[in-house]
N, CA and C of each residue as an Amber inpcrd file, in Angstrom:
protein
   522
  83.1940000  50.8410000 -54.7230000  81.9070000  51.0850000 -55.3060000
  80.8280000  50.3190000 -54.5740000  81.3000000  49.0430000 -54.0980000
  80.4640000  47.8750000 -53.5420000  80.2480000  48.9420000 -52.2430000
  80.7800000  49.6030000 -51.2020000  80.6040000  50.1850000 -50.0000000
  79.3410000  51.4830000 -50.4620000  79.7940000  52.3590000 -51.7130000
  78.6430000  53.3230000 -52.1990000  77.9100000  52.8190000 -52.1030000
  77.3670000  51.4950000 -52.6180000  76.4140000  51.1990000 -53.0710000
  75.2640000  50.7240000 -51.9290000  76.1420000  50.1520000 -50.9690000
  75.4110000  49.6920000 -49.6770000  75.0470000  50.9140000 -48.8500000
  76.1330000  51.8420000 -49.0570000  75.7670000  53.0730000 -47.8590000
  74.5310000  53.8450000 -48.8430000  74.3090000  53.8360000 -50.0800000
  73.0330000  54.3920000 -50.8470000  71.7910000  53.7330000 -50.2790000
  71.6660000  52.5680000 -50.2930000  70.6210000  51.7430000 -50.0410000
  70.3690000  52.2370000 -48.0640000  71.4070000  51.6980000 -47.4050000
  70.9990000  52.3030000 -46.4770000  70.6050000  53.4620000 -45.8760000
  70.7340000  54.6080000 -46.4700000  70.6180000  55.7200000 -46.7020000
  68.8140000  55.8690000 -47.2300000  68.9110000  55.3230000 -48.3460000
  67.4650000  55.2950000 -48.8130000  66.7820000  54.7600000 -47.4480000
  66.7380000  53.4950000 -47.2480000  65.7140000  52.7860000 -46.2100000
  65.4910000  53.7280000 -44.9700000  66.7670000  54.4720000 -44.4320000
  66.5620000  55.2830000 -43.5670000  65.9440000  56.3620000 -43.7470000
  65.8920000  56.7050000 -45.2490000  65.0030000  57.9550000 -45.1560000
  63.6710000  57.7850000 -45.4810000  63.4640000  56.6100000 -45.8220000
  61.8190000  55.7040000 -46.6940000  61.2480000  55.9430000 -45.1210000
  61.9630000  55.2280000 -44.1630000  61.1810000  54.7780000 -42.8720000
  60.9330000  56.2300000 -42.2650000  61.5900000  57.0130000 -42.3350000
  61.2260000  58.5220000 -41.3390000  60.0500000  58.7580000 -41.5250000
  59.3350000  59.0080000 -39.7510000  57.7980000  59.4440000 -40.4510000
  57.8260000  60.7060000 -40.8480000  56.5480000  61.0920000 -41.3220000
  56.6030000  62.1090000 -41.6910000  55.8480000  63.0270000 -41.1070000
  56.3000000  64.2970000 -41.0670000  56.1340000  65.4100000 -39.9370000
  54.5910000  65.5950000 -40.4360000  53.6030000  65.6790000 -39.6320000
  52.4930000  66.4740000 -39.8520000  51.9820000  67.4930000 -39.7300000
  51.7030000  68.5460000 -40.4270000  51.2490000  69.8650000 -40.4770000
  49.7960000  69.8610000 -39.2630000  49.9750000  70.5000000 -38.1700000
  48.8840000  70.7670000 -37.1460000  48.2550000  71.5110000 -37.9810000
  47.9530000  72.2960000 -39.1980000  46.9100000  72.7930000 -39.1920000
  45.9600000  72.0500000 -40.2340000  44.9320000  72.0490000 -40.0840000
  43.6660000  71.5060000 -40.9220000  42.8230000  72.5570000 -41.0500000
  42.7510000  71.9920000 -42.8030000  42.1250000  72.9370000 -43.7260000
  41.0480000  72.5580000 -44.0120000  39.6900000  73.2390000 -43.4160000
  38.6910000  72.5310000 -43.6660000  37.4340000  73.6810000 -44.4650000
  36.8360000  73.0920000 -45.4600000  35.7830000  74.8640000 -46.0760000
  35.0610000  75.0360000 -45.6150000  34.9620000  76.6440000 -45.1570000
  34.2160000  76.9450000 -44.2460000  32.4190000  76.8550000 -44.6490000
  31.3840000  76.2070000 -43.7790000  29.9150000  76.1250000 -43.8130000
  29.7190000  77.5980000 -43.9360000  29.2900000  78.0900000 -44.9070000
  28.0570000  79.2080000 -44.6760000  26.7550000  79.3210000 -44.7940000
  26.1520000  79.8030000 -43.8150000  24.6370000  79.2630000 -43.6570000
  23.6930000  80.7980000 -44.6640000  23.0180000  80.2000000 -45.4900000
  22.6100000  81.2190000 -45.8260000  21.5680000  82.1380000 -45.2370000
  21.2100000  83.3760000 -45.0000000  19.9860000  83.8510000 -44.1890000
  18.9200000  83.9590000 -45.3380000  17.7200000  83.3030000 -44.7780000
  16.5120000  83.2740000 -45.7720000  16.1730000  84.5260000 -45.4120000
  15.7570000  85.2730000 -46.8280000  15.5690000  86.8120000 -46.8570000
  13.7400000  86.4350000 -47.0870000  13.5500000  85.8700000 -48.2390000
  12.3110000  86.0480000 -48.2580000  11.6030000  84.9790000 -47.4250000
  10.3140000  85.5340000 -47.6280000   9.1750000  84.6030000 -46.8100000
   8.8530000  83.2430000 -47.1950000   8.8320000  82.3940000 -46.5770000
   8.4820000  81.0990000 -46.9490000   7.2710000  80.9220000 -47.0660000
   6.4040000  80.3850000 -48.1060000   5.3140000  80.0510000 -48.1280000
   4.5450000  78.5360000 -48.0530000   3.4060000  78.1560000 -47.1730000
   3.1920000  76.9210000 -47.5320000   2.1180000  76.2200000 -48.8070000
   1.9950000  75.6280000 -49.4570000   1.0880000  75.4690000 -50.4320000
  -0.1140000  75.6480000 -50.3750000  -1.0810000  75.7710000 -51.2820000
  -2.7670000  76.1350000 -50.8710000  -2.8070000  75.1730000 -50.9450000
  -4.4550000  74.3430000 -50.6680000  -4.8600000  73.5920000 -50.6870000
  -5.9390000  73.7010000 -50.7420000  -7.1080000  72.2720000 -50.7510000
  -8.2500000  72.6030000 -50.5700000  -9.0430000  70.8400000 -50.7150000
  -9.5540000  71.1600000 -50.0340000 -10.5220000  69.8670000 -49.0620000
 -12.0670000  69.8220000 -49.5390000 -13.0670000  68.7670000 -49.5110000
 -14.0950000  69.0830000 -49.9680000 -15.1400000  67.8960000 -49.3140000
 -15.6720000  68.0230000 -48.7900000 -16.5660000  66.9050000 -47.7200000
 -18.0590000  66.8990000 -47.5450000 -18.6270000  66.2400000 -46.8260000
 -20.1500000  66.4540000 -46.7360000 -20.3490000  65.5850000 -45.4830000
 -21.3900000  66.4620000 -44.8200000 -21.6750000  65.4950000 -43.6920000
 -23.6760000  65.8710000 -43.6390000 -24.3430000  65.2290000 -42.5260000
 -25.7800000  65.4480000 -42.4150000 -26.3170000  66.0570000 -41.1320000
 -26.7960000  67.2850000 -41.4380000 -26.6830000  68.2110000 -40.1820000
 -28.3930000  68.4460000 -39.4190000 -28.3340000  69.3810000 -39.8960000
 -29.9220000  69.8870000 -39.8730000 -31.1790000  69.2320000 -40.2440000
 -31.4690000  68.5170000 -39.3330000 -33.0540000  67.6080000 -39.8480000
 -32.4020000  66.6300000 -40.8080000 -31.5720000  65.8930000 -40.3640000
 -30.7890000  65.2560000 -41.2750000 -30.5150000  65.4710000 -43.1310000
 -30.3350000  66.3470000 -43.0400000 -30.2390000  67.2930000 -44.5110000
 -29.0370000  67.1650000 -44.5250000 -28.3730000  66.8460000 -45.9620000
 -26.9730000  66.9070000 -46.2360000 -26.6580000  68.3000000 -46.5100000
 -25.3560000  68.6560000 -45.8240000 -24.1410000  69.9820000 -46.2380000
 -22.7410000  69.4510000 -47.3340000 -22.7570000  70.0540000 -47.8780000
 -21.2960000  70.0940000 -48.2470000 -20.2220000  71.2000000 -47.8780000
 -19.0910000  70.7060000 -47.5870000 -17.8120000  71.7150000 -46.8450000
 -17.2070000  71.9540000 -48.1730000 -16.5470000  72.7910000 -48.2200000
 -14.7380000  73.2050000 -48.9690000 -14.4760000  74.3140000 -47.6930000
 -13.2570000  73.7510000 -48.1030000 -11.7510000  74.3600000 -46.7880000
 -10.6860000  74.8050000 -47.5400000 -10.4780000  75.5250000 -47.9460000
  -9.8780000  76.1360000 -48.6680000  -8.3960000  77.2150000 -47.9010000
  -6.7250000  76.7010000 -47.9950000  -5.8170000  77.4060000 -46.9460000
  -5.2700000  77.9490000 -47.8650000  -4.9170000  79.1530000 -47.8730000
  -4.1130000  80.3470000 -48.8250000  -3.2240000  80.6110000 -47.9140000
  -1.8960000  80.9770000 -48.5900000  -0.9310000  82.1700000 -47.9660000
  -1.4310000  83.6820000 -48.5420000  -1.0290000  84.5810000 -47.1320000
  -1.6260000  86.0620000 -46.9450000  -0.8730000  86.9850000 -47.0170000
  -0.4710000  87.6320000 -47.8190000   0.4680000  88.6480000 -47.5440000
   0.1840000  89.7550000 -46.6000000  -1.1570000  89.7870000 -47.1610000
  -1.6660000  91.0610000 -45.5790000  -1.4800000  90.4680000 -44.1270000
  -1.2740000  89.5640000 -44.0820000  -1.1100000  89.0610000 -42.6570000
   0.5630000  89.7220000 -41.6560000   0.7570000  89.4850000 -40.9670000
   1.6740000  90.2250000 -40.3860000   2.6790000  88.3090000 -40.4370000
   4.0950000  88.6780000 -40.2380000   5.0560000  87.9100000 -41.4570000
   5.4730000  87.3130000 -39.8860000   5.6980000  85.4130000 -39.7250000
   5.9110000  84.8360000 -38.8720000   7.2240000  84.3120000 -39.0570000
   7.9640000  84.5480000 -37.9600000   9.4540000  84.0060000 -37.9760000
   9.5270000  82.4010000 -36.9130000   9.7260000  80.9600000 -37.7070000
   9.6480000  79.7910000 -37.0600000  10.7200000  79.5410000 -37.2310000
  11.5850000  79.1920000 -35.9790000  12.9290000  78.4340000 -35.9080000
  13.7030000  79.4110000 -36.7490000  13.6880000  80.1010000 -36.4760000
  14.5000000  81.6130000 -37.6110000  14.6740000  81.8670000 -39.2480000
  13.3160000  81.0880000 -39.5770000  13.1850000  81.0950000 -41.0450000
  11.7450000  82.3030000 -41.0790000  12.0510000  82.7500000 -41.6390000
  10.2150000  84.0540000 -41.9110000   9.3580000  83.0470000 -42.6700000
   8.1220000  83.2070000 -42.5450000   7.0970000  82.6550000 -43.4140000
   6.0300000  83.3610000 -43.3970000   4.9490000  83.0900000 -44.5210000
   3.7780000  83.6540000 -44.5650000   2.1750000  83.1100000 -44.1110000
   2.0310000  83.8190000 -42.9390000   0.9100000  83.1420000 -42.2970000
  -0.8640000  82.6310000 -43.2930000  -1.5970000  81.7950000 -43.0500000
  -2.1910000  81.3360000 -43.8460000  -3.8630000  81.9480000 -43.4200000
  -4.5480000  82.1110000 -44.3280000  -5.8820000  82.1580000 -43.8520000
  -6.5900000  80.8580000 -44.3350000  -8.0880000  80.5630000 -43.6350000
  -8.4600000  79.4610000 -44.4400000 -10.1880000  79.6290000 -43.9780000
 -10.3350000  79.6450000 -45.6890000 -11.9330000  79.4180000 -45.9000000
 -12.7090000  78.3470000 -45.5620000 -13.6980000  78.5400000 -44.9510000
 -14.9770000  77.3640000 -44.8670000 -15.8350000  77.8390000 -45.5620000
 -16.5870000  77.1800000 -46.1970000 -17.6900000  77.9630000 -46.9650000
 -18.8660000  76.0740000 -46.8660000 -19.8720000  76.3940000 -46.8850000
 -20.8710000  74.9620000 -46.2750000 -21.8780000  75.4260000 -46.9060000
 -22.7720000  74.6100000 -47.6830000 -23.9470000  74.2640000 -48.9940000
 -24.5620000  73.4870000 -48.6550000 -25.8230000  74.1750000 -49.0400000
 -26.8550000  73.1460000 -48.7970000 -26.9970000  72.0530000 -49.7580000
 -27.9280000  71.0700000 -49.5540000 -28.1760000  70.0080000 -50.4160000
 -28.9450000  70.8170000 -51.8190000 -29.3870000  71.7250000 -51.7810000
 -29.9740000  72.5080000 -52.7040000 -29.2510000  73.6310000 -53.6280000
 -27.4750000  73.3840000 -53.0260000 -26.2830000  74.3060000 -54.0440000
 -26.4820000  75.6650000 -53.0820000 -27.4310000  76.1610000 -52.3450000
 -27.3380000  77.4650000 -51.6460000 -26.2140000  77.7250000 -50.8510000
 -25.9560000  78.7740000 -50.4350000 -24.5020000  79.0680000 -49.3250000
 -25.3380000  79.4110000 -48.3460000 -24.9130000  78.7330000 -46.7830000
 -25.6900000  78.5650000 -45.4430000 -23.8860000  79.0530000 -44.7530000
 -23.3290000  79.2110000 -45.1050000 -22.1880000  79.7920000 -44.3370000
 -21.0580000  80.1810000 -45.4980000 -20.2710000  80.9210000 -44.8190000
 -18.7100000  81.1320000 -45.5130000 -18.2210000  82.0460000 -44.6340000
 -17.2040000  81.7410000 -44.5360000 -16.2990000  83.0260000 -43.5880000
 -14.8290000  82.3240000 -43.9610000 -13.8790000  83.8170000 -44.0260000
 -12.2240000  83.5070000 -43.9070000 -11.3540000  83.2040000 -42.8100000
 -11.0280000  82.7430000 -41.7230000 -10.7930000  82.2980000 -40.6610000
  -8.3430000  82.8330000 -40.3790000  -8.3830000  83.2500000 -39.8160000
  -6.7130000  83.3660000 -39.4180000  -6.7120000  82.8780000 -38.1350000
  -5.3390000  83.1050000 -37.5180000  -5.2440000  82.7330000 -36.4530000
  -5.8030000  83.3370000 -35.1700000  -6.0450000  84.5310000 -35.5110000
  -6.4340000  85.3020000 -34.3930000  -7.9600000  85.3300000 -34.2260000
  -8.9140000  84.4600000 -35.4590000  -9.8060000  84.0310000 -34.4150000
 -10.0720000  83.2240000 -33.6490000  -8.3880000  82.4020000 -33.0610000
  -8.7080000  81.4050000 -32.4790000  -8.0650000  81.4740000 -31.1380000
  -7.4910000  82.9470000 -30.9200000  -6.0050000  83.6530000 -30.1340000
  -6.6720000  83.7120000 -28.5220000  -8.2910000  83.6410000 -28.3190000
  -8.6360000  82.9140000 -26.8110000  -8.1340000  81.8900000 -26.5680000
  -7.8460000  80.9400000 -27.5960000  -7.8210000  79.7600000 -26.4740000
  -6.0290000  78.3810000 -27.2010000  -5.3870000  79.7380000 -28.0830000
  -4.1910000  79.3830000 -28.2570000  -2.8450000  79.9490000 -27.2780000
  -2.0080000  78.9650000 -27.2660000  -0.9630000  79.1380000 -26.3660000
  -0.3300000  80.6190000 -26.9900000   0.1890000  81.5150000 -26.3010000
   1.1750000  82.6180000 -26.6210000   2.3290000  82.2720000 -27.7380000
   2.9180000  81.3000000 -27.3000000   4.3550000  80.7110000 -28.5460000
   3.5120000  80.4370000 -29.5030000   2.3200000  79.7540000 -29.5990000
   1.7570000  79.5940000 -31.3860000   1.0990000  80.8340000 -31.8620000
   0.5300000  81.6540000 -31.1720000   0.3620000  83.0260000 -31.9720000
   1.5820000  83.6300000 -32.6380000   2.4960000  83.7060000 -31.7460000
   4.1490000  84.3670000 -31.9830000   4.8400000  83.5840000 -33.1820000
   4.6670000  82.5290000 -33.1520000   5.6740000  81.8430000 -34.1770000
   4.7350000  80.6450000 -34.5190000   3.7780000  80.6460000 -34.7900000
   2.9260000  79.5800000 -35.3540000   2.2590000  79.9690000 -36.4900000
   1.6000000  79.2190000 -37.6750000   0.6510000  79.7350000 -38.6490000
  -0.1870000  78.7810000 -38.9030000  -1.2910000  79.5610000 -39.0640000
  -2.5420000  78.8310000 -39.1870000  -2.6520000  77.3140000 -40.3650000
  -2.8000000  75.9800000 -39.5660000  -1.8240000  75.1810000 -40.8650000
  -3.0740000  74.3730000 -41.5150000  -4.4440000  74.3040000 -40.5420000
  -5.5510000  73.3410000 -41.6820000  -7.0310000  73.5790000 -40.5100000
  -7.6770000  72.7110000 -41.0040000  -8.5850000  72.8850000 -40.5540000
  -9.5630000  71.4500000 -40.8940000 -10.2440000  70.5560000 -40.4690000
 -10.9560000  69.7230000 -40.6070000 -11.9700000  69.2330000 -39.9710000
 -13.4160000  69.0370000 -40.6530000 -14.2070000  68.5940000 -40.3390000
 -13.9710000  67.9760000 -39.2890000 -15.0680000  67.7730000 -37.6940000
 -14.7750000  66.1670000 -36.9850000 -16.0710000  65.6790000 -36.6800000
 -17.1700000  66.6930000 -36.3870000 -18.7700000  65.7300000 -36.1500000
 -19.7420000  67.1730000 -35.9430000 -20.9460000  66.2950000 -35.8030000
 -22.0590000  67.4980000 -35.3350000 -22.4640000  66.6750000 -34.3940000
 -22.9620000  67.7280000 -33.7780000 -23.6370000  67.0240000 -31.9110000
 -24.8480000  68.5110000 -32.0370000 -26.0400000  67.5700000 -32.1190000
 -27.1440000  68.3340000 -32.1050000 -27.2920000  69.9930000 -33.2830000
 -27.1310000  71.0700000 -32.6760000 -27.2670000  71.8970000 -34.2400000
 -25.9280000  72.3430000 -34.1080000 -25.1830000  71.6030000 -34.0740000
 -23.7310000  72.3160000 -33.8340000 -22.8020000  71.8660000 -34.4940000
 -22.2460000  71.9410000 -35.5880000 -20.5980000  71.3560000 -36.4660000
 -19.3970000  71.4720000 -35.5790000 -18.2160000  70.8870000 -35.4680000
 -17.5170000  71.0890000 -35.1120000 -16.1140000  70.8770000 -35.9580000
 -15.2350000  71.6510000 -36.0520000 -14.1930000  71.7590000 -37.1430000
 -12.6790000  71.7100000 -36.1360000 -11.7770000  70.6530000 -36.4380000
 -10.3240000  70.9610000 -35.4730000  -9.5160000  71.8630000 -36.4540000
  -9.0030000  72.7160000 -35.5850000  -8.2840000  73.8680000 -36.2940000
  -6.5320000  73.4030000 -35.4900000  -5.7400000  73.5970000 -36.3900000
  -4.1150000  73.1850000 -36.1880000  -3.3210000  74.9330000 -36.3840000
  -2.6710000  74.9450000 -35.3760000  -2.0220000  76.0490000 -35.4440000
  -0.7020000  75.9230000 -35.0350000   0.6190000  76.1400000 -36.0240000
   2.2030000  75.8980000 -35.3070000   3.3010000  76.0260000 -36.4730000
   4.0230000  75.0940000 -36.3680000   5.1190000  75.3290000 -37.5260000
   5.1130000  74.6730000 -38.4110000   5.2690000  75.5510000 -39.9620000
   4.9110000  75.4880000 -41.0880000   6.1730000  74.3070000 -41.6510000
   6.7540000  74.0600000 -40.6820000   8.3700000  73.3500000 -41.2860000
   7.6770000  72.1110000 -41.1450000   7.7050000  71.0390000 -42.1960000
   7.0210000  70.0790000 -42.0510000   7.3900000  68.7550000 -41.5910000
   9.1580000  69.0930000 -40.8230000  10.1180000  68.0330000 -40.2690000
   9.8150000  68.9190000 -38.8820000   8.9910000  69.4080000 -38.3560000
   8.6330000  70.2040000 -37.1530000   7.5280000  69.9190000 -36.7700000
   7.3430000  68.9830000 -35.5220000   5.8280000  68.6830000 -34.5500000
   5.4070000  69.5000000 -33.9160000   5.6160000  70.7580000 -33.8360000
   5.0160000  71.7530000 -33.0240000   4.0470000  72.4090000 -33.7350000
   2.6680000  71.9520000 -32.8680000   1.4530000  72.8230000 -32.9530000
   0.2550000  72.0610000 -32.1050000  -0.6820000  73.2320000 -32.1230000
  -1.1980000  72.9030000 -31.0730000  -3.0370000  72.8070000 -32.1470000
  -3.8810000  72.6530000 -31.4660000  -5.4610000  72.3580000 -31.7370000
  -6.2450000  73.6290000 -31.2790000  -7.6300000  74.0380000 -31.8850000
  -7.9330000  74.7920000 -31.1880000  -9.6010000  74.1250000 -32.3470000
 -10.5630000  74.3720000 -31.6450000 -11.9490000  73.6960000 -32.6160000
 -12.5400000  74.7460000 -33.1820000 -13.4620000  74.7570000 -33.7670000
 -14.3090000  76.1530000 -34.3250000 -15.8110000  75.1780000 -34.2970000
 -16.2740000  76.1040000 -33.4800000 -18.1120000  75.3390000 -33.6690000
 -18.7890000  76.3040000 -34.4160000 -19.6310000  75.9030000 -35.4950000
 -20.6410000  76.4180000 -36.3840000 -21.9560000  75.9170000 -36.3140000
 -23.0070000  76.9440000 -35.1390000 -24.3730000  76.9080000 -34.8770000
 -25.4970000  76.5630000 -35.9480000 -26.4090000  76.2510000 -35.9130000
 -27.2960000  76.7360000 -37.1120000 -27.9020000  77.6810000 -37.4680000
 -27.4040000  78.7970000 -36.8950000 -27.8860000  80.2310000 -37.5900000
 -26.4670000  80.4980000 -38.0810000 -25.5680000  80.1910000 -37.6420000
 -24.2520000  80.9060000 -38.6060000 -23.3610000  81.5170000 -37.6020000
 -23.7520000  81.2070000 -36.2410000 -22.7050000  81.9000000 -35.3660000
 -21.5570000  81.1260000 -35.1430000 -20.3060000  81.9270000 -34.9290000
 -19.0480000  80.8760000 -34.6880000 -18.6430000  80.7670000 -33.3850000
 -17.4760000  80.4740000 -32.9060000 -17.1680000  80.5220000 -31.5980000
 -15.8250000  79.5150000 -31.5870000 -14.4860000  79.6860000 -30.6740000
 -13.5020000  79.1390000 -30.6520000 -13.3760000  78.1850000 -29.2010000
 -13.3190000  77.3630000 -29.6820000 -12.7180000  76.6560000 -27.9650000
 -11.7600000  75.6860000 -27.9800000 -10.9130000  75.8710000 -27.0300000
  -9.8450000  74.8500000 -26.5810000 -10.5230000  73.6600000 -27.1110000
  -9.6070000  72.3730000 -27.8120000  -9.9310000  71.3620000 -27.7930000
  -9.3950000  70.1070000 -27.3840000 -10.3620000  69.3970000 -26.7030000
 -10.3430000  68.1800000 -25.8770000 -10.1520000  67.0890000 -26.6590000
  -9.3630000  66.1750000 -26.7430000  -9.7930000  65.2120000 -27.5420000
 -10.3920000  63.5590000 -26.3790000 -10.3620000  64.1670000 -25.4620000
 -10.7640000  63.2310000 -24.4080000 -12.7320000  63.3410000 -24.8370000
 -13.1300000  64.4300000 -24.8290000 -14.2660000  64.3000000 -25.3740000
 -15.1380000  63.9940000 -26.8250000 -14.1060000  63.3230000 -27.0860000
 -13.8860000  62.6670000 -28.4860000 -15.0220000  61.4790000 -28.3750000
């Protein structure tokens, strides 16, 4: 019985110590990425400022950015979104309206790069100075993803009769 008993034990230890075979395959759950069907939108907003223009007469701004459905539908980094328009509208010190217009990207498509028309949306717009009868506004155009640095500048000057006009912007002439 004393010999069973030793050949059990050794028996056990020899089979405790065997490694153990490992299965090559790994089971891992599969990622599925979902495809965004609908359009992404970015939030409105709206801005409200004053600066001293004309014969040193105070204006007041609102800037106002909407998403557009009439706009034609922008695909960034392969997500769709909905491109933005954005209001200026400028008051006199007397509550009158001396401007307003709705602004997209394509009035700024002289003097924006090709990739931000294609996959960029119109993202803000802000006051920066007047130089003689002239306002000048920096306009941001690129991707709406807000962990995304791509976009580019483009200015909007507002005359004192009300004419607009787009130009590349410098910030060297800052």
């Amino acid at each position: 019985m004393r010999s069973f008993l030793l050949i059990a034990c050794a028996l056990m230890a020899f089979v405790s110590c065997k490694q153990k075979v490992q299965d090559e395959n790994i089971i891992v759950d599969k990622v599925v990425t979902k495809k965004i069907e609908a359009n992404q939108k970015m939030e409105d907003s709206e801005q409200n400022g004053s600066f001293q223009w004309i014969k040193g007469a105070d204006y007041r701004y609102t800037i106002q950015r909407a998403a557009s459905d009439s706009l034609p539908h922008v695909v960034n980094h392969d997500i769709p979104y909905t491109d933005n328009t954005i209001t200026l509208s400028i008051k006199r010190s007397n509550g009158s309206v001396f401007f307003t217009k709705t602004f997209t990207k394509e009035n700024f498509s002289p003097v924006l790069p090709k990739q931000f028309m294609e996959s960029g949306v119109l993202l803000s717009m802000n006051f920066n100075k007047v130089v003689d009868n002239e306002a000048f506004f920096v306009v941001s155009v690129g991707s709406p993803d807000e962990n995304n640095e791509e976009f580019c500048y483009a200015q909007l000057v507002l005359d004192n009769y009300g004419k607009t006009r787009a130009e590349a912007y410098n910030e060297a002439m800052e």
